[in-house]
Coordinates of C-alpha atoms in Angstrom, one line a residue:
M118 CA 2.0 -2.8 21.3
M119 CA 4.6 -0.8 23.2
R120 CA 4.0 2.9 22.8
R121 CA 6.7 5.5 22.9
S122 CA 6.0 9.2 22.5
L123 CA 7.4 12.6 21.8
R124 CA 4.7 14.1 23.9
G125 CA 6.2 14.1 27.4
P126 CA 8.8 12.5 29.7
S127 CA 10.3 9.3 28.5
L128 CA 9.5 6.0 30.1
A129 CA 12.8 6.1 31.9
V130 CA 11.9 9.4 33.6
V131 CA 8.5 8.1 34.7
V132 CA 10.1 5.0 36.2
C133 CA 12.6 7.0 38.1
A134 CA 9.9 9.2 39.5
A135 CA 8.0 6.2 40.6
A136 CA 10.9 4.2 42.1
L137 CA 13.8 6.5 42.9
S138 CA 15.8 3.7 44.4
A139 CA 15.9 1.9 41.1
C140 CA 17.7 4.8 39.5
T141 CA 20.6 5.2 42.0
T142 CA 24.1 3.8 41.4
T143 CA 25.8 1.9 44.2
S144 CA 29.4 0.7 44.5
G145 CA 30.3 -2.9 44.6
S146 CA 30.7 -2.6 48.4
G147 CA 27.1 -1.5 48.8
S148 CA 27.9 2.1 49.6
D149 CA 25.2 4.8 49.3
E150 CA 27.1 6.8 46.6
A151 CA 24.4 8.9 44.8
E152 CA 24.1 9.1 41.0
T153 CA 25.3 12.4 39.5
P154 CA 22.2 14.6 39.2
R155 CA 20.6 14.5 35.7
R156 CA 20.2 17.8 33.9
E157 CA 16.6 18.9 33.3
A158 CA 15.7 19.4 29.6
R159 CA 15.4 23.1 29.2
A160 CA 12.4 24.8 27.8
L161 CA 12.6 25.6 24.1
P162 CA 11.3 28.7 22.3
A163 CA 7.6 28.6 21.3
G164 CA 6.9 26.3 18.4
L165 CA 10.1 24.2 18.7
D166 CA 8.9 21.6 21.1
Y167 CA 5.7 19.6 20.2
A168 CA 5.1 18.7 23.9
A169 CA 4.8 22.4 24.8
N170 CA 1.7 22.8 22.6
P171 CA 0.4 19.4 21.3
D172 CA -2.9 21.0 20.1
P173 CA -2.0 24.1 18.1
F174 CA -5.3 24.2 16.2
P175 CA -7.8 23.4 18.9
S176 CA -11.5 22.6 18.2
T177 CA -13.9 25.4 19.0
Y178 CA -16.9 23.3 18.1
A179 CA -20.0 24.0 20.2
P180 CA -23.4 22.3 19.7
L181 CA -26.2 24.3 18.2
P182 CA -29.2 25.3 20.3
R183 CA -31.1 22.2 21.5
D184 CA -33.7 21.0 23.9
N185 CA -34.4 17.8 25.7
M186 CA -36.7 15.4 23.8
A187 CA -37.9 11.9 23.3
I188 CA -38.4 10.4 19.8
V189 CA -41.2 7.9 20.0
G190 CA -43.0 5.3 17.9
A191 CA -40.3 4.6 15.3
T192 CA -38.6 1.5 14.2
I193 CA -35.1 1.9 15.7
L194 CA -31.9 0.4 14.3
T195 CA -29.4 1.1 17.1
G196 CA -26.1 0.4 15.3
T197 CA -25.5 -2.4 17.8
D198 CA -27.2 -5.2 15.9
Q199 CA -30.5 -4.4 17.6
R200 CA -33.9 -3.5 16.1
I201 CA -36.6 -2.1 18.3
E202 CA -40.2 -1.7 17.0
N203 CA -42.3 1.1 18.3
G204 CA -39.2 2.4 20.2
V205 CA -38.2 5.4 22.2
V206 CA -35.0 7.4 22.2
V207 CA -34.6 9.8 25.1
I208 CA -32.1 12.7 24.6
T209 CA -31.0 14.9 27.5
D210 CA -28.4 17.7 27.2
G211 CA -27.3 16.4 23.8
R212 CA -26.6 12.9 25.0
I213 CA -28.7 9.7 24.6
T214 CA -30.0 8.8 28.0
A215 CA -32.4 5.9 27.2
V216 CA -33.2 3.6 24.3
G217 CA -36.0 1.0 24.5
G218 CA -39.4 -0.2 23.7
A219 CA -42.8 1.6 23.9
N220 CA -42.8 1.4 27.7
T221 CA -39.6 3.4 28.1
P222 CA -40.5 6.3 30.4
V223 CA -40.2 9.8 29.0
P224 CA -38.9 12.2 31.6
G225 CA -41.0 15.2 32.5
G226 CA -40.2 18.4 30.5
H227 CA -38.9 16.5 27.5
R228 CA -40.5 17.4 24.1
V229 CA -42.0 14.5 22.4
V230 CA -41.2 13.9 18.7
D231 CA -43.7 11.6 17.0
A232 CA -41.9 9.3 14.6
R233 CA -44.6 6.7 14.1
G234 CA -44.3 4.9 10.8
R235 CA -40.7 6.1 10.3
F236 CA -37.2 4.8 11.1
V237 CA -34.5 6.1 13.4
T238 CA -30.8 5.4 13.1
P239 CA -27.6 6.8 14.4
G240 CA -26.2 9.6 12.3
I241 CA -24.2 8.4 9.3
I242 CA -20.4 8.6 9.5
D243 CA -18.5 9.0 6.2
V244 CA -15.0 7.8 6.9
H245 CA -13.6 8.9 3.5
S246 CA -14.5 12.3 2.3
H247 CA -12.7 15.2 0.5
L248 CA -15.4 17.8 1.2
G249 CA -13.9 21.1 1.9
V250 CA -10.6 20.2 0.4
Y251 CA -12.0 19.4 -3.0
P252 CA -15.1 21.5 -2.7
S253 CA -17.7 22.8 -5.1
P254 CA -17.1 24.7 -7.4
G255 CA -14.5 22.2 -8.7
V256 CA -12.0 24.8 -10.0
T257 CA -8.2 24.9 -9.8
G258 CA -8.3 27.6 -7.2
M259 CA -10.2 25.4 -4.8
S260 CA -8.4 22.1 -5.5
D261 CA -6.6 21.9 -2.2
G262 CA -6.7 18.2 -1.3
N263 CA -3.3 16.9 -2.5
E264 CA 0.1 18.3 -1.8
A265 CA 1.5 16.2 -4.7
T266 CA 5.0 17.7 -4.5
S267 CA 6.8 14.8 -2.9
P268 CA 6.2 11.1 -2.2
N269 CA 6.2 11.9 1.5
T270 CA 4.1 14.9 2.6
A271 CA 3.2 13.6 6.1
Q272 CA 3.9 17.2 7.4
V273 CA 0.7 18.6 5.9
W274 CA -2.7 18.6 7.6
A275 CA -6.0 18.3 5.6
E276 CA -7.7 20.7 8.1
H277 CA -5.6 23.6 6.8
S278 CA -7.2 23.2 3.3
I279 CA -10.8 22.9 4.5
W280 CA -13.2 25.5 3.1
P281 CA -16.2 25.4 5.5
Q282 CA -18.5 27.0 2.9
D283 CA -18.4 24.0 0.6
P284 CA -22.0 23.3 -0.3
G285 CA -21.3 19.6 -0.2
F286 CA -21.4 19.7 3.6
N287 CA -25.1 20.8 3.4
T288 CA -26.0 18.1 0.8
A289 CA -24.3 15.5 2.9
R290 CA -26.2 16.6 6.0
A291 CA -29.5 16.3 4.1
G292 CA -28.5 12.7 3.4
G293 CA -28.1 12.0 7.1
V294 CA -24.3 12.5 7.4
T295 CA -23.4 13.9 10.8
T296 CA -19.6 13.2 11.0
L297 CA -17.0 13.0 8.3
Q298 CA -13.3 12.2 8.1
I299 CA -11.7 14.7 5.7
L300 CA -8.6 13.2 4.1
P301 CA -5.8 14.5 1.8
G302 CA -5.6 12.9 -1.6
S303 CA -3.8 9.7 -2.6
A304 CA -0.9 10.8 -4.9
N305 CA 1.6 10.3 -2.2
L306 CA 3.0 7.4 -0.1
F307 CA 2.2 9.7 2.8
G308 CA -0.4 12.3 2.0
G309 CA -0.7 14.0 5.4
R310 CA -3.0 14.1 8.4
S311 CA -6.7 13.6 8.2
V312 CA -9.2 15.4 10.4
T313 CA -12.6 14.3 11.7
V314 CA -15.4 17.0 11.6
R315 CA -18.9 17.5 12.8
N316 CA -21.2 18.3 9.9
V317 CA -22.4 21.6 11.2
P318 CA -22.4 25.1 9.5
S319 CA -19.3 27.0 10.6
V320 CA -17.2 30.0 9.5
T321 CA -14.0 28.2 10.5
M322 CA -12.5 24.7 10.3
Q323 CA -12.0 24.8 14.1
G324 CA -15.7 25.3 14.5
M325 CA -16.3 21.9 12.8
K326 CA -13.5 19.9 14.3
F327 CA -14.6 16.9 16.4
P328 CA -13.3 17.5 19.9
G329 CA -10.8 14.9 21.0
A330 CA -11.0 12.8 17.8
P331 CA -7.6 11.3 17.0
Y332 CA -5.7 12.3 13.9
G333 CA -5.1 9.8 11.0
V334 CA -2.4 9.8 8.5
K335 CA -3.3 9.1 4.9
M336 CA -1.1 6.6 3.2
A337 CA -1.5 5.2 -0.3
C338 CA -0.2 2.1 -1.9
G339 CA -0.5 0.8 -5.4
E340 CA -0.8 2.7 -8.7
N341 CA -1.3 6.3 -7.6
P342 CA 2.1 7.1 -6.1
S343 CA 4.0 5.0 -8.6
R344 CA 2.1 6.6 -11.5
V345 CA 2.4 10.2 -10.2
Y346 CA 6.1 10.1 -9.4
G347 CA 7.2 7.6 -12.0
G348 CA 5.7 9.9 -14.5
R349 CA 8.1 12.5 -13.2
N350 CA 11.0 10.1 -13.6
Q351 CA 11.6 9.9 -9.9
S352 CA 11.0 7.3 -7.2
P353 CA 8.7 5.6 -6.5
A354 CA 8.0 4.4 -10.0
T355 CA 7.1 0.8 -9.1
G356 CA 5.5 -1.2 -6.3
M357 CA 8.9 -2.0 -4.9
G358 CA 9.8 1.7 -4.9
N359 CA 6.6 2.3 -2.9
V360 CA 7.6 -0.2 -0.2
A361 CA 11.1 1.1 0.0
G362 CA 9.7 4.6 0.5
Y363 CA 7.5 3.5 3.4
R364 CA 10.3 1.8 5.1
A365 CA 12.8 4.6 4.7
A366 CA 10.2 7.1 6.1
F367 CA 9.6 5.0 9.2
I368 CA 13.3 4.4 9.8
A369 CA 13.8 8.2 9.7
A370 CA 10.8 8.6 12.1
Q371 CA 12.2 6.1 14.5
D372 CA 15.6 7.9 14.6
Y373 CA 13.8 11.2 15.1
R374 CA 11.7 9.8 18.0
D375 CA 14.8 8.3 19.7
K376 CA 16.8 11.5 19.5
W377 CA 14.0 13.4 21.2
D378 CA 13.7 10.7 23.9
R379 CA 17.5 10.8 24.6
W380 CA 17.4 14.6 24.8
R381 CA 14.5 14.6 27.2
E382 CA 16.1 11.9 29.4
T383 CA 19.5 13.6 29.6
G384 CA 18.9 17.3 28.9
E385 CA 22.4 17.4 27.4
G386 CA 23.4 19.0 24.1
S387 CA 21.1 20.5 21.6
P388 CA 17.6 19.2 21.1
P389 CA 16.6 17.8 17.7
T390 CA 15.3 20.3 15.2
R391 CA 11.5 19.9 15.0
N392 CA 10.5 18.1 11.8
L393 CA 6.8 18.1 11.1
Q394 CA 7.0 15.2 8.7
N395 CA 8.8 12.9 11.1
E396 CA 6.6 14.1 13.9
T397 CA 3.5 12.8 12.2
L398 CA 5.1 9.4 11.5
A399 CA 6.4 9.2 15.1
G400 CA 2.8 9.7 16.2
V401 CA 2.0 6.6 14.1
L402 CA 4.8 4.7 15.9
D403 CA 3.5 5.6 19.3
G404 CA -0.1 4.9 18.5
S405 CA -1.5 8.4 18.8
I406 CA -2.1 8.8 15.0
M407 CA -4.2 6.2 13.1
V408 CA -3.1 4.8 9.8
Q409 CA -5.8 5.3 7.1
N410 CA -4.4 3.4 4.1
H411 CA -5.7 3.7 0.6
C412 CA -5.1 0.2 -0.8
Y413 CA -7.0 -1.9 -3.4
R414 CA -5.3 -5.2 -3.8
A415 CA -5.2 -8.0 -1.3
D416 CA -1.5 -8.8 -1.9
E417 CA -0.5 -5.1 -1.3
M418 CA -2.6 -5.0 1.9
A419 CA -0.7 -8.1 3.1
V420 CA 2.6 -6.3 2.4
M421 CA 1.4 -3.2 4.3
M422 CA 0.5 -5.4 7.3
D423 CA 4.1 -6.8 7.2
I424 CA 5.5 -3.3 7.2
A425 CA 3.4 -2.4 10.2
D426 CA 4.7 -5.5 12.0
E427 CA 8.3 -4.6 11.0
F428 CA 8.0 -1.1 12.6
G429 CA 5.6 -1.9 15.4
F430 CA 2.6 0.2 14.4
R431 CA -1.0 -0.7 13.6
I432 CA -3.0 -0.1 10.5
T433 CA -6.5 1.2 11.5
A434 CA -8.2 0.8 8.1
F435 CA -7.7 0.0 4.5
H436 CA -9.7 2.3 2.3
H437 CA -11.4 1.3 -1.0
A438 CA -10.1 -2.2 -0.3
I439 CA -11.6 -3.7 -3.5
E440 CA -10.0 -7.1 -2.7
A441 CA -10.7 -7.1 1.0
Y442 CA -12.8 -10.2 0.6
K443 CA -9.7 -12.2 -0.4
L444 CA -8.1 -11.8 3.0
A445 CA -11.1 -11.1 5.2
P446 CA -10.0 -13.5 8.0
Q447 CA -6.6 -11.8 8.3
L448 CA -8.1 -8.4 8.5
A449 CA -10.5 -9.5 11.2
E450 CA -7.7 -11.1 13.2
A451 CA -5.5 -8.0 12.9
G452 CA -8.5 -5.7 13.9
I453 CA -8.2 -3.8 10.7
C454 CA -11.3 -2.1 9.2
A455 CA -12.1 -2.4 5.5
D456 CA -13.6 0.9 4.3
M457 CA -15.2 0.0 1.0
W458 CA -17.4 1.1 -1.9
T459 CA -20.2 -1.2 -3.0
G460 CA -20.3 -0.7 -6.8
W461 CA -17.2 1.3 -7.8
W462 CA -14.7 -0.8 -9.8
G463 CA -12.9 -1.2 -13.1
F464 CA -11.6 2.4 -13.5
K465 CA -8.0 1.2 -13.2
M466 CA -6.1 -2.1 -13.1
E467 CA -6.0 -2.4 -9.3
A468 CA -9.7 -1.9 -9.2
L469 CA -10.6 -4.8 -11.6
D470 CA -11.2 -7.7 -9.2
A471 CA -14.2 -6.4 -7.4
V472 CA -17.4 -8.1 -6.1
E473 CA -20.5 -6.4 -4.8
E474 CA -20.5 -8.9 -1.9
N475 CA -17.2 -7.4 -0.6
A476 CA -18.6 -5.8 2.5
A477 CA -20.8 -8.8 3.3
L478 CA -17.8 -11.2 3.0
V479 CA -15.7 -9.0 5.2
D480 CA -18.5 -8.7 7.7
A481 CA -19.0 -12.4 7.9
Q482 CA -15.7 -12.8 9.9
P483 CA -15.9 -12.8 13.7
G484 CA -14.5 -9.5 15.0
S485 CA -14.6 -7.9 11.6
C486 CA -15.1 -4.2 10.8
A487 CA -16.8 -3.6 7.4
V488 CA -17.5 0.0 6.5
I489 CA -19.1 1.6 3.4
H490 CA -17.6 5.0 2.5
S491 CA -18.1 7.6 -0.3
D492 CA -14.9 9.3 -1.5
D493 CA -17.3 11.4 -3.5
A494 CA -19.4 14.5 -2.9
Q495 CA -22.5 12.9 -4.5
L496 CA -22.2 9.4 -3.1
T497 CA -22.0 10.8 0.4
Q498 CA -25.6 12.0 0.0
R499 CA -26.9 8.4 -0.3
L500 CA -24.7 6.1 1.7
N501 CA -27.8 4.4 3.0
Q502 CA -28.5 3.2 -0.5
E503 CA -24.9 2.0 -0.9
V504 CA -25.3 -0.1 2.2
A505 CA -28.7 -1.4 0.8
A506 CA -26.9 -2.5 -2.4
A507 CA -24.2 -4.3 -0.5
L508 CA -26.7 -5.9 1.8
A509 CA -28.7 -7.2 -1.2
A510 CA -25.6 -8.6 -2.8
G511 CA -24.7 -10.5 0.4
R512 CA -28.2 -11.9 0.6
R513 CA -28.1 -13.0 -3.0
A514 CA -24.9 -14.9 -2.2
G515 CA -26.7 -16.7 0.6
M516 CA -25.6 -14.7 3.6
N517 CA -28.3 -14.0 6.2
I518 CA -27.5 -10.4 7.0
T519 CA -30.1 -8.4 8.9
E520 CA -30.8 -4.7 8.4
E521 CA -29.9 -4.0 12.0
R522 CA -26.5 -5.5 11.3
A523 CA -25.9 -3.7 8.0
I524 CA -26.6 -0.3 9.4
S525 CA -23.4 -0.6 11.4
W526 CA -21.4 -0.4 8.1
I527 CA -22.1 3.4 8.1
T528 CA -22.5 4.0 11.9
S529 CA -20.8 2.0 14.6
N530 CA -18.2 0.3 12.5
A531 CA -17.4 3.7 10.8
A532 CA -16.9 5.2 14.3
R533 CA -14.5 2.4 15.2
S534 CA -12.6 3.1 12.0
L535 CA -12.1 6.7 13.2
G536 CA -11.4 6.0 16.8
I537 CA -14.6 7.7 18.1
A538 CA -16.8 4.7 18.9
D539 CA -16.9 5.8 22.5
E540 CA -18.6 9.0 21.5
T541 CA -20.8 8.3 18.6
G542 CA -21.9 5.7 16.0
S543 CA -24.7 4.0 18.0
L544 CA -27.8 4.8 19.9
E545 CA -26.7 3.9 23.4
P546 CA -26.9 5.8 26.7
G547 CA -24.0 8.1 27.1
K548 CA -23.3 8.6 23.4
R549 CA -23.7 11.9 21.6
A550 CA -27.2 12.3 20.3
D551 CA -26.4 12.0 16.6
V552 CA -29.7 10.8 15.2
V553 CA -31.5 10.6 11.9
I554 CA -35.3 10.2 11.5
W555 CA -36.0 8.6 8.1
S556 CA -39.2 8.9 6.1
A557 CA -39.1 5.2 5.4
N558 CA -36.9 2.2 5.8
P559 CA -33.4 3.6 5.2
F560 CA -32.6 0.7 2.9
S561 CA -35.4 1.8 0.6
V562 CA -34.5 3.8 -2.5
Y563 CA -37.4 6.0 -1.6
A564 CA -36.3 6.9 2.0
R565 CA -35.2 10.4 2.8
A566 CA -33.7 11.9 5.9
D567 CA -36.5 13.9 7.4
Q568 CA -34.7 15.3 10.5
V569 CA -31.0 15.2 11.3
Y570 CA -29.8 15.8 14.9
I571 CA -26.2 16.5 15.9
D572 CA -25.5 16.4 19.6
G573 CA -29.3 16.6 20.0
A574 CA -29.6 19.8 18.0
L575 CA -31.8 19.9 14.9
T576 CA -29.4 20.6 12.0
F577 CA -31.6 19.6 9.1
D578 CA -35.4 19.4 8.7
R579 CA -36.7 18.6 5.2
A580 CA -40.1 20.2 6.0
D581 CA -38.8 23.4 7.5
P582 CA -36.6 25.8 5.5
R583 CA -35.3 27.3 8.7
Y584 CA -33.3 24.1 9.2
Q585 CA -31.9 23.8 5.7
P586 CA -28.6 25.7 6.0
L587 CA -27.1 27.2 2.9
S588 CA -23.5 28.1 2.1
D589 CA -22.8 31.7 1.4
F590 CA -21.5 30.4 -2.0
E591 CA -25.0 29.2 -2.9
L592 CA -26.8 32.5 -2.4
G593 CA -27.8 33.9 -5.7
Q594 CA -26.4 31.0 -7.8
P595 CA -28.4 29.9 -10.8
G596 CA -31.3 27.7 -9.7
Y597 CA -31.4 28.9 -6.2
G598 CA -35.0 29.4 -5.0
I599 CA -36.5 27.0 -7.5
A600 CA -38.6 24.3 -5.8
A601 CA -37.8 20.8 -6.9
A602 CA -40.0 17.7 -6.2
N603 CA -42.3 19.7 -4.0
I604 CA -39.4 20.4 -1.6
A605 CA -39.1 23.8 -0.1
P606 CA -36.4 26.1 -1.6
G607 CA -33.0 25.4 0.0
A608 CA -33.9 21.8 0.8
R609 CA -31.6 19.0 -0.4

């Protein structure tokens, strides 16, 4: 797909710089008459030109204290369809440097972690979360996840609503979750930008923000936008109103992008007024912002794919995707991930035609990208069990799915859905050392995350209260300090 961008010189400027002779004008007689010099686009006041500061809210994330180590003796599910018995994972400076069998050498000076009888997987990635924007306590004053004031609020960014003290981050971490995508809600055709975060304790949003992770834009099709705005006697009130709204928004974004391109090329006249809404959608058009599309029904997913073709952008993932199994071959061919639940269905009309084999049927296609997500502060604590249920459903239907394959639904495929697969999601040399040591097979209902490492740093240890972080909000709350199930106070 051709990419055009607001973020720097236009293609014409780059071509001229590379081949000046191609940008000169000659007379019909072959004279060397030079082209009239082009004006340089002038610098604009701070904040009026995206290209002058494309990262206004930069990540300040820094790994927690860590040491070099080797996890030995475990059954390893790498996230790359590989299972290693009695395996070794070597971690150096927060990165994985070796993964292999029992004969894998352990470098000198590395601490040895004995994981015999246990399982090791990549850290879990929850691709659909509202932690921090719909935090606990669930009160009106903290309900910050949906700017439901217009069908198009592409100008808002979920990161500006995140409350880092949400206790849900701690409970998710205790379930093995190391990375999350925080999304705005789904009342709108365009709900705003998502943000990917590292699941570490932090005072600020920037301290959690995944360095270099691409932004997504939350889109929603189906009942939510037509119900919300139709109930206010405004458009969209129908499915056709939804589609008209998407198309109008991308037409406006194209026009906005082209005006900036012309101004950068000529330097003439006044520059366009910066528009944050169009800026986000122009990022979709140039491929720098990923489309994360809430969509349940197969027919509506097909329409959204047609809209993407009309305007030349790509849909990264359909979220919820209750009927993904109906068009699994088309999703695989288009390289679109299906981010699904296992057992949630029936709570509205568009969620009726569900099957528990959904993930397995999507996964069966060559080149597919099946993902299990939560969309819930409790479900995120047991995504391993959600995968186990989807795996069992697929096997009951006669599909021969291995555990080493199924773990990818919350690890490597999830990383692909967020555009961070080159950094995390699998246990491979060079990747971030996001690792979970499980007490038992993670597909067992009895399995618990014993230790959770993020960038090689121990961020949760079920046996050590020093590594069971608490939100400031939890301190002194009713029930705090009461041991449960023989687990130390503060453990999840």
